[in-house]
Rosetta silent file (secondary structure, phi, psi, omega in degrees, C-alpha in Angstrom):
SEQUENCE: XXXXXXXXXXXXXXXXXXXXXXXXXXXXXXXXXXXXXXXXXXXXXXXXXXXXXXXXXXXXXXXXXXXXXXXXXXXXXXXXXXXXXXXXXXXXXXXXXXXXXXXXXXXXXXXXXXXXXXXXXXXXXXXXXXXXXXXXXXXXXXXXXXXXXXXXXXXXXXXXXXXXXXXXXXXXXXXXXXXXXXXXXXXXXXXXXXXXXXXXXXXXXXXXXXXXXXXXXXXXXXXXXXXXXXXXXXXXXXXXXXXXXXXXXXXXXXXXXXXXXXXXXXXXXXXXXXXXXXXXXXXX
SCORE:     score description
SCORE:     0.000 S_00000001
   1 L     0.000  135.030  179.441 -108.672  118.501   24.955 S_00000001
   2 L   -64.834  148.629  179.326 -105.633  119.322   27.084 S_00000001
   3 L   -71.175  131.047  178.116 -106.265  120.447   30.655 S_00000001
   4 L  -105.460  127.245  178.819 -106.126  124.222   31.050 S_00000001
   5 L  -112.624  130.797  179.403 -105.021  125.607   34.418 S_00000001
   6 L  -137.869  131.749  175.855 -105.648  129.236   35.295 S_00000001
   7 L  -138.083  165.093 -178.046 -104.984  131.110   38.525 S_00000001
   8 L  -122.910  140.602  173.271 -104.825  134.738   39.589 S_00000001
   9 H   -66.402  -15.298  175.103 -102.279  136.606   41.667 S_00000001
  10 H   -68.855  -23.527  175.993 -105.356  138.261   43.150 S_00000001
  11 H  -130.590   70.673 -174.104 -106.032  134.933   44.895 S_00000001
  12 L   -71.228  158.276  174.001 -102.521  133.515   45.405 S_00000001
  13 L   -76.928  -24.852 -178.876 -101.717  130.112   46.869 S_00000001
  14 E  -156.993  154.682  176.522  -99.101  131.698   49.092 S_00000001
  15 E  -132.978  128.951  177.273  -97.700  135.120   50.025 S_00000001
  16 E  -119.180  126.330 -176.997  -94.114  135.737   51.193 S_00000001
  17 E  -128.192  138.434  168.721  -93.257  139.141   52.659 S_00000001
  18 E  -131.326  169.405  176.412  -90.080  140.828   53.860 S_00000001
  19 L   -53.113  126.762  174.585  -89.466  144.527   54.499 S_00000001
  20 L    71.095    7.769  177.101  -90.037  146.482   51.258 S_00000001
  21 E  -148.105  142.229 -179.134  -90.803  143.391   49.152 S_00000001
  22 E  -140.786  135.308  178.162  -93.841  141.141   48.697 S_00000001
  23 E  -124.382  133.751  175.013  -94.305  138.071   46.525 S_00000001
  24 E  -108.975  130.142 -169.197  -97.598  136.426   45.547 S_00000001
  25 E  -121.445  136.106  174.003  -97.237  132.816   44.471 S_00000001
  26 E  -126.652  146.995  178.111  -99.459  130.485   42.431 S_00000001
  27 E  -106.575  120.036  178.843  -99.011  126.786   41.697 S_00000001
  28 E  -115.386   83.427 -176.658  -99.870  125.694   38.147 S_00000001
  29 L    63.395 -118.264 -179.381  -99.457  121.945   38.192 S_00000001
  30 L   -82.559   -5.100 -172.663  -95.701  121.353   38.057 S_00000001
  31 E  -108.411  132.619  173.640  -94.932  125.062   37.692 S_00000001
  32 E  -106.932  124.651 -177.599  -94.546  127.640   40.482 S_00000001
  33 E  -124.897  138.481 -178.997  -94.975  131.249   39.350 S_00000001
  34 E  -133.285  148.793  171.482  -94.567  134.348   41.472 S_00000001
  35 E  -108.072  120.479  178.884  -95.138  138.078   41.228 S_00000001
  36 E  -109.854  131.414  176.268  -92.563  140.083   43.180 S_00000001
  37 E  -122.628  112.232  179.913  -93.062  143.767   43.967 S_00000001
  38 E  -110.391  132.691 -177.268  -90.048  145.488   45.524 S_00000001
  39 L   -79.450  160.854  173.168  -90.259  149.050   46.782 S_00000001
  40 L   -55.491  135.989 -179.452  -87.666  151.775   46.143 S_00000001
  41 L    92.899   -8.118  179.598  -84.751  151.267   48.517 S_00000001
  42 L   -72.785  140.802  174.326  -85.198  147.492   48.755 S_00000001
  43 E  -147.214  134.407 -177.054  -82.036  145.369   48.734 S_00000001
  44 H   -56.273  -46.655 -175.564  -81.761  141.623   49.374 S_00000001
  45 H   -64.983  -24.985 -178.303  -78.691  141.942   51.608 S_00000001
  46 H   -93.476  -37.068 -170.829  -80.396  144.561   53.793 S_00000001
  47 H  -109.785  -16.270  179.666  -84.004  143.355   53.968 S_00000001
  48 L  -114.129  -42.632 -176.763  -83.909  139.568   53.370 S_00000001
  49 H   -54.554  -40.138  179.642  -80.458  138.368   54.435 S_00000001
  50 H   -57.778  -24.269  179.890  -80.971  139.188   58.150 S_00000001
  51 H   -90.917  -44.755 -173.133  -83.790  136.621   58.166 S_00000001
  52 H   -96.560  -17.855  179.644  -82.470  133.864   55.878 S_00000001
  53 L    80.667  178.678 -179.288  -78.709  134.312   56.366 S_00000001
  54 L    90.634  146.169 -179.492  -75.891  133.867   53.870 S_00000001
  55 L   -76.778  -33.341 -178.420  -73.572  136.445   52.351 S_00000001
  56 L  -132.086  154.217  174.086  -75.182  136.236   48.895 S_00000001
  57 E   -68.386  126.338 -175.573  -78.552  135.122   47.534 S_00000001
  58 L  -105.677   22.606  175.621  -78.077  131.510   46.422 S_00000001
  59 L   -96.310  149.558  170.956  -81.208  131.165   44.301 S_00000001
  60 L   -96.407  125.932 -176.560  -81.256  131.004   40.520 S_00000001
  61 E  -110.324  128.897  172.099  -83.878  133.439   39.169 S_00000001
  62 E  -124.820  123.051 -176.040  -85.590  133.172   35.785 S_00000001
  63 E  -168.375 -163.036 -171.254  -88.217  135.807   35.092 S_00000001
  64 E  -145.588  131.674  179.484  -89.546  138.886   33.303 S_00000001
  65 E   -86.082  121.692  177.822  -89.612  142.565   34.300 S_00000001
  66 E   -86.364  -48.167  179.351  -93.089  144.099   34.039 S_00000001
  67 E  -155.012  162.059 -176.757  -92.239  147.577   35.302 S_00000001
  68 L    75.964 -170.505 -178.405  -89.496  149.381   37.187 S_00000001
  69 E  -135.612  141.705 -179.722  -85.873  148.276   37.208 S_00000001
  70 E  -116.476  127.055  177.388  -84.033  145.484   39.023 S_00000001
  71 E  -104.090  146.045  178.668  -80.321  145.673   39.776 S_00000001
  72 E  -131.586  123.416  171.790  -78.040  142.691   40.418 S_00000001
  73 E  -103.151  128.454 -178.405  -74.564  142.833   41.976 S_00000001
  74 E   -99.568  163.625 -176.197  -72.489  139.671   41.470 S_00000001
  75 L   -61.498  -28.725 -177.748  -69.769  138.193   43.650 S_00000001
  76 L   -85.076    5.127  177.874  -67.059  139.045   41.106 S_00000001
  77 L    94.441   -5.712  178.265  -67.918  142.760   41.254 S_00000001
  78 L   -80.778  165.792 -175.097  -69.897  142.923   37.996 S_00000001
  79 E  -142.562  149.488  175.456  -73.380  144.409   37.823 S_00000001
  80 E  -138.728  147.029  177.039  -76.501  144.090   35.665 S_00000001
  81 E  -130.014  130.199 -179.315  -79.698  146.138   35.489 S_00000001
  82 E  -114.667  141.037 -178.966  -82.947  144.857   33.960 S_00000001
  83 L  -125.633 -175.655 -176.456  -85.886  146.994   32.861 S_00000001
  84 L   -51.992  130.826  179.685  -89.409  146.589   31.457 S_00000001
  85 L    91.061  -10.979 -179.539  -89.626  143.825   28.845 S_00000001
  86 L   -79.029  135.573  171.484  -86.337  142.182   29.868 S_00000001
  87 E  -104.460  130.025 -172.062  -86.287  138.409   30.416 S_00000001
  88 E  -126.772  153.847  173.127  -83.522  137.374   32.812 S_00000001
  89 E  -136.140  100.114 -173.991  -81.681  134.282   34.035 S_00000001
  90 E  -104.262  121.386 -178.553  -79.614  135.186   37.095 S_00000001
  91 L   -75.430  165.492  176.866  -77.285  132.505   38.547 S_00000001
  92 L   -60.867  156.487  178.300  -76.759  131.955   42.293 S_00000001
  93 L    92.192   63.105 -176.243  -74.308  134.211   44.147 S_00000001
  94 E  -156.604  171.378  173.261  -75.683  137.758   43.897 S_00000001
  95 E  -127.359  125.291 -178.603  -77.353  140.669   45.680 S_00000001
  96 E  -104.088  153.822 -179.128  -80.562  142.104   44.198 S_00000001
  97 E  -159.860  157.801  176.248  -82.017  145.599   44.664 S_00000001
  98 E   -83.429  132.385  179.824  -84.586  148.037   43.304 S_00000001
  99 E   -99.268  131.302  175.453  -83.137  150.711   41.021 S_00000001
 100 L    84.035 -167.745 -174.655  -84.572  154.255   41.117 S_00000001
 101 L  -105.744   19.424  177.209  -87.665  155.644   42.810 S_00000001
 102 L  -116.122  136.952  176.258  -90.258  153.371   41.123 S_00000001
 103 L   -57.540  146.787  176.714  -91.334  149.963   42.488 S_00000001
 104 E  -101.999  126.897  177.527  -90.052  147.010   40.482 S_00000001
 105 E  -115.186  122.585  177.794  -92.618  144.406   39.425 S_00000001
 106 E  -139.461  151.623  177.864  -91.345  141.133   37.986 S_00000001
 107 E  -107.204  130.279  179.918  -92.739  137.680   37.267 S_00000001
 108 E  -125.447  142.695  175.744  -90.564  134.646   38.050 S_00000001
 109 E  -124.190   12.283  169.023  -91.016  130.963   37.231 S_00000001
 110 E  -151.394  132.134  179.136  -87.764  129.711   38.763 S_00000001
 111 L    92.225    0.919 -172.108  -86.280  130.614   42.135 S_00000001
 112 L   -64.223  -35.924  177.772  -89.479  132.113   43.479 S_00000001
 113 L   -90.204  -36.480 -172.659  -89.415  130.076   46.709 S_00000001
 114 H   -66.210  -28.402 -173.322  -85.692  129.494   47.018 S_00000001
 115 H   -62.683  -23.492 -176.502  -84.688  133.183   47.167 S_00000001
 116 H  -104.895    4.346 -172.926  -86.098  133.536   50.669 S_00000001
 117 L  -144.186   23.487  178.909  -85.016  130.259   52.220 S_00000001
 118 L   -73.797  155.491  176.884  -81.513  129.082   51.341 S_00000001
 119 L   -60.152  156.853 -179.979  -79.193  127.847   54.102 S_00000001
 120 L   -72.723  162.400  177.245  -76.902  130.422   55.692 S_00000001
 121 L   -82.679   -3.551  179.417  -73.300  130.875   54.672 S_00000001
 122 L   -80.343  138.166  178.194  -72.202  130.205   58.259 S_00000001
 123 L   -62.660  124.430  179.060  -70.754  126.758   58.908 S_00000001
 124 E  -153.553  151.444 -178.671  -73.420  124.777   60.742 S_00000001
 125 E  -106.564  131.461 -179.260  -74.380  121.153   61.135 S_00000001
 126 E  -139.754  160.418  172.245  -77.918  119.997   60.421 S_00000001
 127 E   -87.341  125.661 -175.225  -79.776  116.778   59.739 S_00000001
 128 E  -137.361  155.870  171.140  -80.660  116.679   56.044 S_00000001
 129 E   -96.531  123.336 -176.780  -82.025  114.322   53.419 S_00000001
 130 E  -104.758  136.394  177.510  -79.510  113.979   50.586 S_00000001
 131 E  -123.513  120.584  177.982  -80.437  113.016   47.018 S_00000001
 132 E  -112.546  137.677  172.900  -77.726  111.962   44.555 S_00000001
 133 E  -125.202  154.416  176.611  -78.285  111.283   40.852 S_00000001
 134 E  -148.212  137.700 -179.849  -76.007  109.878   38.169 S_00000001
 135 E   -80.742  130.028 -177.294  -76.592  109.406   34.450 S_00000001
 136 L   -80.119  135.325  176.061  -76.292  105.772   33.343 S_00000001
 137 L    53.261   43.432 -176.452  -73.855  104.907   30.502 S_00000001
 138 H   -66.088  -35.104 -179.385  -73.104  108.580   29.917 S_00000001
 139 H   -63.801  -45.487  179.721  -69.840  107.917   28.045 S_00000001
 140 H   -65.963  -38.655  179.966  -71.518  105.649   25.508 S_00000001
 141 H   -66.723  -39.242  178.576  -74.435  108.060   25.115 S_00000001
 142 H   -64.447  -40.207  178.771  -72.083  110.997   24.538 S_00000001
 143 H   -66.155  -36.034 -179.466  -70.207  109.032   21.869 S_00000001
 144 H   -68.139  -41.444 -174.678  -73.485  108.115   20.197 S_00000001
 145 H   -86.368  -30.135 -172.218  -74.825  111.681   20.088 S_00000001
 146 L    91.328  159.484 -172.227  -71.644  113.678   19.528 S_00000001
 147 H   -58.849  -48.339 -174.271  -70.423  116.623   21.599 S_00000001
 148 H   -64.115  -48.419 -178.875  -72.952  119.258   20.503 S_00000001
 149 H   -68.192  -33.865  178.487  -76.075  117.096   20.900 S_00000001
 150 H   -65.645  -45.153  178.321  -74.746  115.658   24.168 S_00000001
 151 H   -62.200  -39.769  179.402  -74.198  119.117   25.682 S_00000001
 152 H   -65.238  -40.663  178.953  -77.670  120.169   24.559 S_00000001
 153 H   -63.637  -45.546  179.511  -79.204  117.045   26.120 S_00000001
 154 H   -61.216  -42.210  179.605  -77.407  117.620   29.433 S_00000001
 155 H   -61.273  -45.228  179.606  -78.505  121.255   29.486 S_00000001
 156 H   -64.544  -40.574 -178.339  -82.143  120.310   28.876 S_00000001
 157 H   -67.580  -42.621  178.015  -82.009  117.554   31.498 S_00000001
 158 H   -64.077  -41.196  179.424  -80.473  119.803   34.164 S_00000001
 159 H   -60.849  -47.078  179.836  -83.038  122.502   33.415 S_00000001
 160 H   -66.153  -37.680  179.560  -85.920  120.049   33.771 S_00000001
 161 H   -65.388  -38.686  179.468  -84.381  118.520   36.907 S_00000001
 162 H   -67.214  -32.064  175.538  -84.073  121.914   38.576 S_00000001
 163 H   -65.782  -38.036  177.566  -87.747  122.570   37.941 S_00000001
 164 H   -68.059  -38.944  177.265  -88.562  119.312   39.727 S_00000001
 165 H   -58.601  -46.102 -179.543  -86.291  120.278   42.642 S_00000001
 166 H   -66.161  -37.336  179.924  -88.126  123.559   43.071 S_00000001
 167 H   -60.170  -39.502 -175.965  -91.476  121.809   42.768 S_00000001
 168 L  -100.900   11.049  175.991  -90.665  119.455   45.666 S_00000001
 169 L    77.554   22.676  177.980  -88.796  121.957   47.838 S_00000001
 170 L   -86.117  160.045  178.459  -85.294  120.641   47.121 S_00000001
 171 E  -125.627  120.215  179.659  -82.134  122.744   47.107 S_00000001
 172 E   -68.337  123.593  178.927  -79.391  122.076   44.583 S_00000001
 173 E   -97.973  -36.552 -176.197  -76.074  121.768   46.414 S_00000001
 174 E  -167.890  158.694  170.020  -73.770  120.762   43.579 S_00000001
 175 E  -110.489  148.340 -174.413  -73.517  119.180   40.151 S_00000001
 176 L  -125.964   65.599 -178.040  -71.250  116.186   39.602 S_00000001
 177 L    76.092  -92.190  177.264  -70.463  116.109   35.883 S_00000001
 178 L  -115.973   22.482  177.182  -73.669  114.500   34.625 S_00000001
 179 L  -130.965 -174.747 -174.813  -75.292  114.105   38.044 S_00000001
 180 E  -149.038  146.909  171.688  -76.624  116.253   40.849 S_00000001
 181 E  -117.909  128.204  179.276  -76.614  116.510   44.644 S_00000001
 182 E  -135.442  157.668  178.090  -79.614  118.113   46.330 S_00000001
 183 E  -118.930  151.479  178.909  -80.882  118.462   49.895 S_00000001
 184 E  -135.872  158.671  178.048  -84.396  118.234   51.312 S_00000001
 185 L   -75.861  -19.855 -179.384  -85.984  118.899   54.685 S_00000001
 186 L  -156.588  159.788 -175.011  -87.418  115.370   54.806 S_00000001
 187 H   -70.885  -30.703 -177.266  -87.217  112.003   53.006 S_00000001
 188 H   -61.744  -48.767  178.530  -90.793  111.884   51.665 S_00000001
 189 H   -62.502  -39.530 -179.860  -90.343  114.960   49.478 S_00000001
 190 H   -61.758  -41.178 -178.308  -86.924  113.737   48.383 S_00000001
 191 H   -71.989  -39.183  175.088  -88.336  110.387   47.274 S_00000001
 192 H   -62.133  -39.672  178.081  -91.276  111.914   45.410 S_00000001
 193 H   -66.580  -40.890  179.484  -88.757  114.195   43.676 S_00000001
 194 H   -58.307  -43.395  178.667  -86.481  111.236   42.906 S_00000001
 195 H   -63.461  -38.741  177.773  -89.332  109.450   41.140 S_00000001
 196 H   -66.172  -36.675  179.300  -90.068  112.595   39.127 S_00000001
 197 H   -67.540  -38.307  176.949  -86.382  112.873   38.155 S_00000001
 198 H   -62.233  -45.314  178.574  -86.344  109.255   36.935 S_00000001
 199 H   -64.647  -38.828  179.937  -89.410  109.941   34.779 S_00000001
 200 H   -61.987  -43.980  179.292  -87.878  113.186   33.542 S_00000001
 201 H   -62.955  -42.111  179.908  -84.699  111.390   32.426 S_00000001
 202 H   -61.740  -36.442  177.305  -86.732  108.725   30.625 S_00000001
 203 H   -64.175  -26.704  179.057  -88.590  111.435   28.698 S_00000001
 204 L   -92.882    7.993  174.871  -85.182  112.667   27.502 S_00000001
 205 L    81.421   18.060  179.547  -84.211  109.173   26.335 S_00000001
 206 L  -133.384  172.540  176.669  -81.744  108.386   29.139 S_00000001
 207 L  -125.010  148.948  173.900  -81.735  106.673   32.531 S_00000001
 208 E  -123.972  159.467  167.476  -80.443  107.776   35.919 S_00000001
 209 E  -112.077  146.909 -174.605  -79.715  105.986   39.166 S_00000001
 210 E  -131.805  140.562  172.666  -80.653  107.712   42.426 S_00000001
 211 E  -124.037  135.846  178.319  -79.551  107.393   46.054 S_00000001
 212 E  -126.919  130.466 -174.566  -81.381  108.980   49.003 S_00000001
 213 E  -147.524  142.333  177.208  -79.857  109.064   52.503 S_00000001
 214 E  -104.830  130.085  179.161  -80.511  110.927   55.743 S_00000001
 215 E  -167.909  172.489  179.687  -77.530  112.159   57.746 S_00000001
 216 E   -86.057  132.083 -179.156  -75.847  115.083   59.460 S_00000001
 217 E  -130.133  163.823  173.976  -74.043  117.505   57.147 S_00000001
 218 E  -103.946  126.321  177.633  -72.166  120.764   57.407 S_00000001
 219 E   -85.486  125.458  177.458  -73.640  123.681   55.472 S_00000001
 220 E  -131.472   95.626 -171.834  -71.022  125.791   53.687 S_00000001
 221 L    64.239 -129.104  177.489  -72.807  128.409   51.585 S_00000001
 222 L   -91.280   -3.089 -178.182  -75.088  126.457   49.255 S_00000001
 223 E   -92.478  162.741  175.961  -72.831  123.382   49.424 S_00000001
 224 E  -128.255  144.911 -178.565  -72.965  120.509   51.918 S_00000001
 225 E  -136.711  164.043  177.166  -70.074  118.492   53.333 S_00000001
 226 L   128.318  168.090 -177.610  -69.483  115.558   55.629 S_00000001
 227 H   -61.271  -30.350  179.982  -69.375  111.775   55.716 S_00000001
 228 H   -61.941  -31.197  177.965  -73.125  111.606   55.045 S_00000001
 229 H   -65.350  -43.560  178.630  -72.498  113.082   51.581 S_00000001
 230 H   -66.479  -38.199  178.398  -70.065  110.264   50.768 S_00000001
 231 H   -62.580  -43.006  179.663  -72.514  107.708   52.172 S_00000001
 232 H   -62.657  -39.225  179.222  -75.301  109.061   49.952 S_00000001
 233 H   -64.301  -38.702  179.594  -73.027  108.855   46.904 S_00000001
 234 H   -70.408  -37.235  175.524  -72.216  105.207   47.669 S_00000001
 235 H   -60.046  -44.626  179.122  -75.895  104.350   48.135 S_00000001
 236 H   -62.083  -41.172 -177.766  -76.565  105.876   44.717 S_00000001
 237 H   -62.379  -25.444 -179.214  -73.688  103.925   43.123 S_00000001
 238 L   -81.945   -8.111 -176.782  -75.309  100.649   44.223 S_00000001
 239 L   -78.242  149.037  173.659  -78.560  101.438   42.369 S_00000001
 240 L   -83.739  165.569  177.368  -79.477   99.862   39.044 S_00000001
 241 L   -54.877  129.543  179.467  -80.535  101.998   36.047 S_00000001
 242 L    79.603    2.865 -175.759  -83.842  103.694   36.807 S_00000001
 243 L  -100.562  147.819  176.152  -83.716  102.572   40.449 S_00000001
 244 E  -115.423  107.651  179.896  -84.002  104.693   43.603 S_00000001
 245 E   -99.624  144.450  179.164  -82.059  103.151   46.505 S_00000001
 246 E  -130.312  155.067  174.300  -82.357  104.350   50.100 S_00000001
 247 E   -77.017  165.188 -177.359  -80.490  103.662   53.326 S_00000001
 248 H   -61.524  -39.743  178.797  -82.185  101.808   56.172 S_00000001
 249 H   -64.089  -41.413  178.545  -82.625  105.024   58.206 S_00000001
 250 H   -61.380  -43.725  179.518  -84.234  106.765   55.239 S_00000001
 251 H   -60.777  -43.202 -178.666  -86.616  103.850   54.773 S_00000001
 252 H   -63.841  -42.808 -178.641  -87.618  103.932   58.453 S_00000001
 253 H   -70.641  -38.961 -177.056  -88.290  107.679   58.424 S_00000001
 254 H   -77.487  -20.471 -179.343  -90.159  107.648   55.112 S_00000001
 255 H   -60.971  -29.678  179.351  -92.289  104.669   56.077 S_00000001
 256 L   -65.338  -20.619  179.913  -94.358  106.918   58.330 S_00000001
 257 L   -89.565    5.523  177.608  -95.474  108.789   55.200 S_00000001
 258 L    81.691   16.405  179.207  -96.963  105.618   53.723 S_00000001
 259 L   -82.165  154.014 -173.857  -94.224  105.094   51.115 S_00000001
 260 L  -116.259  144.694 -175.570  -93.409  101.573   49.970 S_00000001
 261 E  -137.733  161.957  174.910  -90.049   99.857   49.557 S_00000001
 262 E  -125.950  126.153 -176.176  -88.533   96.547   48.491 S_00000001
 263 E   -63.230  136.985  177.729  -85.582   95.169   50.430 S_00000001
 264 E  -115.533   10.756  174.407  -82.318   94.895   48.489 S_00000001
 265 E    79.366 -169.743 -177.790  -80.309   93.151   51.216 S_00000001
 266 E   -89.004  141.278 -179.452  -76.932   93.960   52.746 S_00000001
 267 E  -131.597  146.738  168.558  -74.268   95.830   50.767 S_00000001
 268 E  -100.143  116.709 -176.113  -70.634   96.704   51.310 S_00000001
 269 L   -96.159  130.944 -175.800  -70.184  100.300   50.196 S_00000001
 270 L   -55.363  123.471  176.355  -66.763  101.340   48.917 S_00000001
 271 L    80.376    0.644 -178.515  -64.851  103.329   51.529 S_00000001
 272 L  -115.843  132.254 -176.772  -67.664  103.059   54.103 S_00000001
 273 L   -68.741  148.445  172.237  -67.329  100.856   57.183 S_00000001
 274 L    77.182 -179.114  176.618  -69.664   97.939   57.851 S_00000001
 275 E  -101.578  143.659 -177.361  -72.530   96.471   55.879 S_00000001
 276 E  -117.918  129.610  173.696  -75.480   98.589   54.809 S_00000001
 277 E   -87.751  123.468 -177.831  -79.029   97.377   54.324 S_00000001
 278 E  -115.987  157.018  178.529  -80.537   99.095   51.306 S_00000001
 279 E  -139.862  152.689  177.669  -84.055   99.204   49.879 S_00000001
 280 E   -98.651  132.508  176.549  -85.585  100.311   46.591 S_00000001
 281 E   -76.991  128.672  179.973  -88.324  102.926   46.660 S_00000001
 282 L  -102.511   96.699 -179.194  -91.423  101.715   44.814 S_00000001
 283 L   -78.504  146.691 -178.531  -93.116  104.792   43.398 S_00000001
 284 L   -81.820    0.000    0.000  -96.760  104.517   42.428 S_00000001
C-alpha cells in the first residue's frame, strides 16, 4: 500500500506573517502547500515589499481560491482577478492584492515560500551558491521526438525541476534554452537539489549535467550577474551526463555538511584564467 501523508493547517509546519496577510504552511513529502489569508486592503507592494524588497513580486504562484477575490497587476499594465473556484498560475513580475471587503483565502502549492523572500530589485553584491543545469544531447532527442513531443517534455521537466527548487529553497534566476540557473543560500542545499534534478531528468527519460559553484554575484531583480555566473557555467560544461561537478571552494564549504566527493583533477575552463580543480558530488 502506498504511503499516505496527511497534515492539517490547524497544526502547520511553519507560519509566515506580514501586515494584513498570514500563511500557514505544511510539508507533504516533496510538496509544500500553504493557506494564505489576506485581509481587505492588503497589497503585496504595500505590506510585503518594504520587508523583502524588489519592485515586483518575483514568485510564480500556482493555487486555488477558496473564498474572496485576489487581484493581480502585471508589469505590462494588464490585470487579472480570481474568485472562488478559480485555479491560477501567475508568473513572476506582478503585484497582488485583496479585492473588495472580504478576506481572500487561497491554497497554493507553488510559490508559497518564495513570495516572501526573493532578492531585492536593487543592484547588490552577495555571496551565493550557483547551480547550472544543461540537457544532454538535446538536439538529437528533439529530432527523435519531434517538435510537439519535445516541447511537452521540456515543459514537464521544467515544471518538475521548479518543484525541486522550491523544495530545497532554491531560486530560479534564468532559463538557458533547455537548462536552468538557480541560486541557493548554501552549497549543501544546492547539491541535494542537484541530485534530485538528476533523478527527475532520468524519470523523464533524459540526462542532465550539473555544475555547482560558490561566488560573488550581483543581484538584478530575480537575475544574477558577474564572473561567478560564467565560472559556474564552465564548471557545468565539464560534467559528464548525469554528473554533478563542483568547484574546489564549493567542495570545501560543503564538506562541513558531511557530503562526499570524488576528485576529478585539474581542468582548463574556456574563457576562465588558470586551472581549476573540480570534484564530482557523490549523492547517496
